[in-house]
């Protein structure tokens, strides 16, 4: 089984649809408050990332994980004091679930360098890799945390 974290987003949902078309066994993992956002995705795991005491359990037959997660883009229009904590909790829950599962391969996808003004929906391939946009920085922090704490044998 292939697990796609962040399957409600554009990239995650597109990959999910393509893998399903190829008759592969896929499950999408999304935030608890984003249930039923994408009607094309028919196999979901919902998780409350805001609650660090809830453990995310992946199906036993999970072998590959693709991680597209990041904070919801709309959250940057109204930045909350707890935003960085929520991002860390999300990443920690995903890493803990992967480390406690049968997953053998992890693909961490990020597009931090293309976000210039997320609130204006502007994307550019010319954006510097040292992008200071808050949304891009949150993705960069997720990558750093992910790379530091994932099991070495994956």
JSON list of C-alpha atoms in Angstrom, two decimals:
[
{"chain": "A", "resi": 1, "resn": "UNK", "atom": "CA", "xyz": [0.00, 0.00, 0.00]},
{"chain": "A", "resi": 2, "resn": "UNK", "atom": "CA", "xyz": [1.10, 3.54, -0.76]},
{"chain": "A", "resi": 3, "resn": "UNK", "atom": "CA", "xyz": [0.28, 6.16, 1.87]},
{"chain": "A", "resi": 4, "resn": "UNK", "atom": "CA", "xyz": [-0.02, 9.77, 0.71]},
{"chain": "A", "resi": 5, "resn": "UNK", "atom": "CA", "xyz": [0.21, 12.40, 3.44]},
{"chain": "A", "resi": 6, "resn": "UNK", "atom": "CA", "xyz": [-1.30, 15.70, 2.33]},
{"chain": "A", "resi": 7, "resn": "UNK", "atom": "CA", "xyz": [-3.59, 14.10, -0.23]},
{"chain": "A", "resi": 8, "resn": "UNK", "atom": "CA", "xyz": [-6.08, 16.98, -0.05]},
{"chain": "A", "resi": 9, "resn": "UNK", "atom": "CA", "xyz": [-3.60, 19.32, -1.69]},
{"chain": "A", "resi": 10, "resn": "UNK", "atom": "CA", "xyz": [-3.11, 19.71, -5.43]},
{"chain": "A", "resi": 11, "resn": "UNK", "atom": "CA", "xyz": [0.04, 17.57, -5.74]},
{"chain": "A", "resi": 12, "resn": "UNK", "atom": "CA", "xyz": [-1.09, 14.88, -3.31]},
{"chain": "A", "resi": 13, "resn": "UNK", "atom": "CA", "xyz": [-4.55, 14.49, -4.83]},
{"chain": "A", "resi": 14, "resn": "UNK", "atom": "CA", "xyz": [-3.13, 14.39, -8.35]},
{"chain": "A", "resi": 15, "resn": "UNK", "atom": "CA", "xyz": [-0.68, 11.63, -7.43]},
{"chain": "A", "resi": 16, "resn": "UNK", "atom": "CA", "xyz": [-3.45, 9.73, -5.63]},
{"chain": "A", "resi": 17, "resn": "UNK", "atom": "CA", "xyz": [-5.68, 9.83, -8.70]},
{"chain": "A", "resi": 18, "resn": "UNK", "atom": "CA", "xyz": [-2.88, 8.66, -11.02]},
{"chain": "A", "resi": 19, "resn": "UNK", "atom": "CA", "xyz": [-1.92, 5.76, -8.76]},
{"chain": "A", "resi": 20, "resn": "UNK", "atom": "CA", "xyz": [-5.57, 4.68, -8.43]},
{"chain": "A", "resi": 21, "resn": "UNK", "atom": "CA", "xyz": [-5.92, 4.76, -12.23]},
{"chain": "A", "resi": 22, "resn": "UNK", "atom": "CA", "xyz": [-3.03, 2.30, -12.35]},
{"chain": "A", "resi": 23, "resn": "UNK", "atom": "CA", "xyz": [-5.00, 0.05, -9.95]},
{"chain": "A", "resi": 24, "resn": "UNK", "atom": "CA", "xyz": [-2.52, 0.50, -7.10]},
{"chain": "A", "resi": 25, "resn": "UNK", "atom": "CA", "xyz": [-3.57, 0.25, -3.46]},
{"chain": "A", "resi": 26, "resn": "UNK", "atom": "CA", "xyz": [-3.46, 3.83, -2.11]},
{"chain": "A", "resi": 27, "resn": "UNK", "atom": "CA", "xyz": [-4.69, 5.61, 1.01]},
{"chain": "A", "resi": 28, "resn": "UNK", "atom": "CA", "xyz": [-4.77, 9.36, 1.61]},
{"chain": "A", "resi": 29, "resn": "UNK", "atom": "CA", "xyz": [-4.06, 10.86, 5.05]},
{"chain": "A", "resi": 30, "resn": "UNK", "atom": "CA", "xyz": [-5.65, 14.24, 5.77]},
{"chain": "A", "resi": 31, "resn": "UNK", "atom": "CA", "xyz": [-6.35, 16.54, 8.68]},
{"chain": "A", "resi": 32, "resn": "UNK", "atom": "CA", "xyz": [-9.44, 15.66, 10.69]},
{"chain": "A", "resi": 33, "resn": "UNK", "atom": "CA", "xyz": [-11.04, 19.01, 9.84]},
{"chain": "A", "resi": 34, "resn": "UNK", "atom": "CA", "xyz": [-10.60, 18.49, 6.07]},
{"chain": "A", "resi": 35, "resn": "UNK", "atom": "CA", "xyz": [-12.89, 15.48, 5.70]},
{"chain": "A", "resi": 36, "resn": "UNK", "atom": "CA", "xyz": [-14.48, 14.99, 2.29]},
{"chain": "A", "resi": 37, "resn": "UNK", "atom": "CA", "xyz": [-12.66, 17.94, 0.72]},
{"chain": "A", "resi": 38, "resn": "UNK", "atom": "CA", "xyz": [-11.79, 15.98, -2.42]},
{"chain": "A", "resi": 39, "resn": "UNK", "atom": "CA", "xyz": [-14.54, 13.74, -3.80]},
{"chain": "A", "resi": 40, "resn": "UNK", "atom": "CA", "xyz": [-12.20, 11.88, -6.14]},
{"chain": "A", "resi": 41, "resn": "UNK", "atom": "CA", "xyz": [-10.29, 10.32, -3.25]},
{"chain": "A", "resi": 42, "resn": "UNK", "atom": "CA", "xyz": [-12.14, 7.31, -1.91]},
{"chain": "A", "resi": 43, "resn": "UNK", "atom": "CA", "xyz": [-9.77, 5.81, 0.69]},
{"chain": "A", "resi": 44, "resn": "UNK", "atom": "CA", "xyz": [-9.01, 8.15, 3.61]},
{"chain": "A", "resi": 45, "resn": "UNK", "atom": "CA", "xyz": [-7.39, 8.17, 7.01]},
{"chain": "A", "resi": 46, "resn": "UNK", "atom": "CA", "xyz": [-8.37, 11.22, 9.05]},
{"chain": "A", "resi": 47, "resn": "UNK", "atom": "CA", "xyz": [-6.08, 12.43, 11.82]},
{"chain": "A", "resi": 48, "resn": "UNK", "atom": "CA", "xyz": [-6.26, 15.21, 14.40]},
{"chain": "A", "resi": 49, "resn": "UNK", "atom": "CA", "xyz": [-2.71, 16.55, 14.16]},
{"chain": "A", "resi": 50, "resn": "UNK", "atom": "CA", "xyz": [-3.45, 19.25, 16.74]},
{"chain": "A", "resi": 51, "resn": "UNK", "atom": "CA", "xyz": [-3.67, 16.61, 19.45]},
{"chain": "A", "resi": 52, "resn": "UNK", "atom": "CA", "xyz": [-0.14, 15.27, 20.08]},
{"chain": "A", "resi": 53, "resn": "UNK", "atom": "CA", "xyz": [-1.55, 12.49, 22.29]},
{"chain": "A", "resi": 54, "resn": "UNK", "atom": "CA", "xyz": [-3.45, 10.86, 19.41]},
{"chain": "A", "resi": 55, "resn": "UNK", "atom": "CA", "xyz": [-1.36, 8.34, 17.52]},
{"chain": "A", "resi": 56, "resn": "UNK", "atom": "CA", "xyz": [-1.73, 7.97, 13.79]},
{"chain": "A", "resi": 57, "resn": "UNK", "atom": "CA", "xyz": [-1.93, 4.30, 12.87]},
{"chain": "A", "resi": 58, "resn": "UNK", "atom": "CA", "xyz": [-1.15, 3.30, 9.29]},
{"chain": "A", "resi": 59, "resn": "UNK", "atom": "CA", "xyz": [-2.47, 0.14, 7.62]},
{"chain": "A", "resi": 60, "resn": "UNK", "atom": "CA", "xyz": [-0.27, -2.90, 8.28]},
{"chain": "A", "resi": 61, "resn": "UNK", "atom": "CA", "xyz": [0.33, -3.43, 4.56]},
{"chain": "A", "resi": 62, "resn": "UNK", "atom": "CA", "xyz": [1.77, 0.10, 4.08]},
{"chain": "A", "resi": 63, "resn": "UNK", "atom": "CA", "xyz": [5.15, -0.04, 2.31]},
{"chain": "A", "resi": 64, "resn": "UNK", "atom": "CA", "xyz": [5.68, 3.39, 0.72]},
{"chain": "A", "resi": 65, "resn": "UNK", "atom": "CA", "xyz": [4.89, 6.86, 2.07]},
{"chain": "A", "resi": 66, "resn": "UNK", "atom": "CA", "xyz": [4.79, 10.06, 0.06]},
{"chain": "A", "resi": 67, "resn": "UNK", "atom": "CA", "xyz": [4.74, 13.21, 2.19]},
{"chain": "A", "resi": 68, "resn": "UNK", "atom": "CA", "xyz": [3.29, 16.41, 0.74]},
{"chain": "A", "resi": 69, "resn": "UNK", "atom": "CA", "xyz": [2.22, 17.88, 4.07]},
{"chain": "A", "resi": 70, "resn": "UNK", "atom": "CA", "xyz": [2.54, 21.45, 5.12]},
{"chain": "A", "resi": 71, "resn": "UNK", "atom": "CA", "xyz": [0.34, 23.92, 6.88]},
{"chain": "A", "resi": 72, "resn": "UNK", "atom": "CA", "xyz": [-2.90, 24.80, 5.14]},
{"chain": "A", "resi": 73, "resn": "UNK", "atom": "CA", "xyz": [-2.16, 27.73, 2.84]},
{"chain": "A", "resi": 74, "resn": "UNK", "atom": "CA", "xyz": [-5.21, 29.60, 4.13]},
{"chain": "A", "resi": 75, "resn": "UNK", "atom": "CA", "xyz": [-3.70, 29.58, 7.64]},
{"chain": "A", "resi": 76, "resn": "UNK", "atom": "CA", "xyz": [-1.11, 32.13, 6.54]},
{"chain": "A", "resi": 77, "resn": "UNK", "atom": "CA", "xyz": [-3.76, 34.73, 5.89]},
{"chain": "A", "resi": 78, "resn": "UNK", "atom": "CA", "xyz": [-4.49, 34.73, 9.63]},
{"chain": "A", "resi": 79, "resn": "UNK", "atom": "CA", "xyz": [-1.28, 33.61, 11.32]},
{"chain": "A", "resi": 80, "resn": "UNK", "atom": "CA", "xyz": [-1.94, 32.17, 14.76]},
{"chain": "A", "resi": 81, "resn": "UNK", "atom": "CA", "xyz": [0.43, 32.08, 17.70]},
{"chain": "A", "resi": 82, "resn": "UNK", "atom": "CA", "xyz": [0.27, 28.29, 17.72]},
{"chain": "A", "resi": 83, "resn": "UNK", "atom": "CA", "xyz": [1.03, 27.86, 14.03]},
{"chain": "A", "resi": 84, "resn": "UNK", "atom": "CA", "xyz": [4.64, 26.64, 14.41]},
{"chain": "A", "resi": 85, "resn": "UNK", "atom": "CA", "xyz": [3.56, 24.26, 17.18]},
{"chain": "A", "resi": 86, "resn": "UNK", "atom": "CA", "xyz": [0.83, 22.86, 14.94]},
{"chain": "A", "resi": 87, "resn": "UNK", "atom": "CA", "xyz": [3.34, 22.36, 12.11]},
{"chain": "A", "resi": 88, "resn": "UNK", "atom": "CA", "xyz": [5.75, 20.55, 14.46]},
{"chain": "A", "resi": 89, "resn": "UNK", "atom": "CA", "xyz": [2.91, 18.38, 15.83]},
{"chain": "A", "resi": 90, "resn": "UNK", "atom": "CA", "xyz": [1.85, 17.42, 12.30]},
{"chain": "A", "resi": 91, "resn": "UNK", "atom": "CA", "xyz": [5.37, 16.47, 11.26]},
{"chain": "A", "resi": 92, "resn": "UNK", "atom": "CA", "xyz": [6.02, 14.61, 14.53]},
{"chain": "A", "resi": 93, "resn": "UNK", "atom": "CA", "xyz": [2.81, 12.57, 14.15]},
{"chain": "A", "resi": 94, "resn": "UNK", "atom": "CA", "xyz": [3.73, 11.60, 10.59]},
{"chain": "A", "resi": 95, "resn": "UNK", "atom": "CA", "xyz": [7.29, 10.64, 11.50]},
{"chain": "A", "resi": 96, "resn": "UNK", "atom": "CA", "xyz": [6.11, 8.61, 14.51]},
{"chain": "A", "resi": 97, "resn": "UNK", "atom": "CA", "xyz": [3.54, 6.79, 12.34]},
{"chain": "A", "resi": 98, "resn": "UNK", "atom": "CA", "xyz": [6.14, 5.99, 9.66]},
{"chain": "A", "resi": 99, "resn": "UNK", "atom": "CA", "xyz": [8.73, 4.84, 12.20]},
{"chain": "A", "resi": 100, "resn": "UNK", "atom": "CA", "xyz": [6.16, 2.51, 13.85]},
{"chain": "A", "resi": 101, "resn": "UNK", "atom": "CA", "xyz": [4.87, 1.08, 10.57]},
{"chain": "A", "resi": 102, "resn": "UNK", "atom": "CA", "xyz": [6.08, -1.39, 7.94]},
{"chain": "A", "resi": 103, "resn": "UNK", "atom": "CA", "xyz": [6.96, 1.41, 5.52]},
{"chain": "A", "resi": 104, "resn": "UNK", "atom": "CA", "xyz": [10.23, 0.77, 3.69]},
{"chain": "A", "resi": 105, "resn": "UNK", "atom": "CA", "xyz": [10.48, 3.87, 1.49]},
{"chain": "A", "resi": 106, "resn": "UNK", "atom": "CA", "xyz": [9.62, 7.52, 2.12]},
{"chain": "A", "resi": 107, "resn": "UNK", "atom": "CA", "xyz": [9.43, 10.24, -0.49]},
{"chain": "A", "resi": 108, "resn": "UNK", "atom": "CA", "xyz": [9.31, 13.75, 0.96]},
{"chain": "A", "resi": 109, "resn": "UNK", "atom": "CA", "xyz": [8.04, 16.21, -1.66]},
{"chain": "A", "resi": 110, "resn": "UNK", "atom": "CA", "xyz": [8.40, 19.93, -1.18]},
{"chain": "A", "resi": 111, "resn": "UNK", "atom": "CA", "xyz": [7.92, 22.94, -3.37]},
{"chain": "A", "resi": 112, "resn": "UNK", "atom": "CA", "xyz": [9.18, 25.55, -0.90]},
{"chain": "A", "resi": 113, "resn": "UNK", "atom": "CA", "xyz": [11.24, 27.39, -3.47]},
{"chain": "A", "resi": 114, "resn": "UNK", "atom": "CA", "xyz": [8.26, 28.27, -5.68]},
{"chain": "A", "resi": 115, "resn": "UNK", "atom": "CA", "xyz": [6.05, 30.03, -3.13]},
{"chain": "A", "resi": 116, "resn": "UNK", "atom": "CA", "xyz": [6.45, 33.77, -3.54]},
{"chain": "A", "resi": 117, "resn": "UNK", "atom": "CA", "xyz": [3.15, 35.17, -2.32]},
{"chain": "A", "resi": 118, "resn": "UNK", "atom": "CA", "xyz": [0.87, 32.33, -1.30]},
{"chain": "A", "resi": 119, "resn": "UNK", "atom": "CA", "xyz": [-1.98, 34.65, -0.44]},
{"chain": "A", "resi": 120, "resn": "UNK", "atom": "CA", "xyz": [-1.92, 35.94, -4.01]},
{"chain": "A", "resi": 121, "resn": "UNK", "atom": "CA", "xyz": [-1.58, 32.41, -5.44]},
{"chain": "A", "resi": 122, "resn": "UNK", "atom": "CA", "xyz": [1.64, 33.38, -7.20]},
{"chain": "A", "resi": 123, "resn": "UNK", "atom": "CA", "xyz": [4.05, 30.58, -8.06]},
{"chain": "A", "resi": 124, "resn": "UNK", "atom": "CA", "xyz": [7.38, 31.02, -9.78]},
{"chain": "A", "resi": 125, "resn": "UNK", "atom": "CA", "xyz": [10.22, 28.65, -10.62]},
{"chain": "A", "resi": 126, "resn": "UNK", "atom": "CA", "xyz": [12.57, 31.64, -10.44]},
{"chain": "A", "resi": 127, "resn": "UNK", "atom": "CA", "xyz": [12.09, 32.13, -6.69]},
{"chain": "A", "resi": 128, "resn": "UNK", "atom": "CA", "xyz": [15.30, 31.89, -4.70]},
{"chain": "A", "resi": 129, "resn": "UNK", "atom": "CA", "xyz": [16.01, 28.67, -2.81]},
{"chain": "A", "resi": 130, "resn": "UNK", "atom": "CA", "xyz": [16.39, 30.92, 0.23]},
{"chain": "A", "resi": 131, "resn": "UNK", "atom": "CA", "xyz": [12.75, 31.94, 0.07]},
{"chain": "A", "resi": 132, "resn": "UNK", "atom": "CA", "xyz": [11.70, 34.01, 3.10]},
{"chain": "A", "resi": 133, "resn": "UNK", "atom": "CA", "xyz": [7.95, 33.69, 2.47]},
{"chain": "A", "resi": 134, "resn": "UNK", "atom": "CA", "xyz": [6.37, 32.42, 5.73]},
{"chain": "A", "resi": 135, "resn": "UNK", "atom": "CA", "xyz": [4.61, 29.55, 3.97]},
{"chain": "A", "resi": 136, "resn": "UNK", "atom": "CA", "xyz": [7.85, 28.47, 2.29]},
{"chain": "A", "resi": 137, "resn": "UNK", "atom": "CA", "xyz": [9.72, 28.72, 5.59]},
{"chain": "A", "resi": 138, "resn": "UNK", "atom": "CA", "xyz": [7.15, 26.47, 7.30]},
{"chain": "A", "resi": 139, "resn": "UNK", "atom": "CA", "xyz": [7.77, 23.83, 4.62]},
{"chain": "A", "resi": 140, "resn": "UNK", "atom": "CA", "xyz": [11.53, 24.22, 5.06]},
{"chain": "A", "resi": 141, "resn": "UNK", "atom": "CA", "xyz": [11.19, 23.71, 8.83]},
{"chain": "A", "resi": 142, "resn": "UNK", "atom": "CA", "xyz": [9.14, 20.58, 8.17]},
{"chain": "A", "resi": 143, "resn": "UNK", "atom": "CA", "xyz": [11.87, 19.20, 5.90]},
{"chain": "A", "resi": 144, "resn": "UNK", "atom": "CA", "xyz": [14.57, 19.83, 8.49]},
{"chain": "A", "resi": 145, "resn": "UNK", "atom": "CA", "xyz": [12.53, 18.12, 11.22]},
{"chain": "A", "resi": 146, "resn": "UNK", "atom": "CA", "xyz": [11.68, 15.24, 8.89]},
{"chain": "A", "resi": 147, "resn": "UNK", "atom": "CA", "xyz": [15.30, 14.63, 7.90]},
{"chain": "A", "resi": 148, "resn": "UNK", "atom": "CA", "xyz": [16.56, 14.76, 11.50]},
{"chain": "A", "resi": 149, "resn": "UNK", "atom": "CA", "xyz": [14.09, 12.34, 13.05]},
{"chain": "A", "resi": 150, "resn": "UNK", "atom": "CA", "xyz": [13.13, 9.71, 10.47]},
{"chain": "A", "resi": 151, "resn": "UNK", "atom": "CA", "xyz": [14.53, 6.21, 11.06]},
{"chain": "A", "resi": 152, "resn": "UNK", "atom": "CA", "xyz": [17.88, 5.74, 9.37]},
{"chain": "A", "resi": 153, "resn": "UNK", "atom": "CA", "xyz": [16.96, 2.45, 7.69]},
{"chain": "A", "resi": 154, "resn": "UNK", "atom": "CA", "xyz": [14.14, 3.87, 5.56]}
]
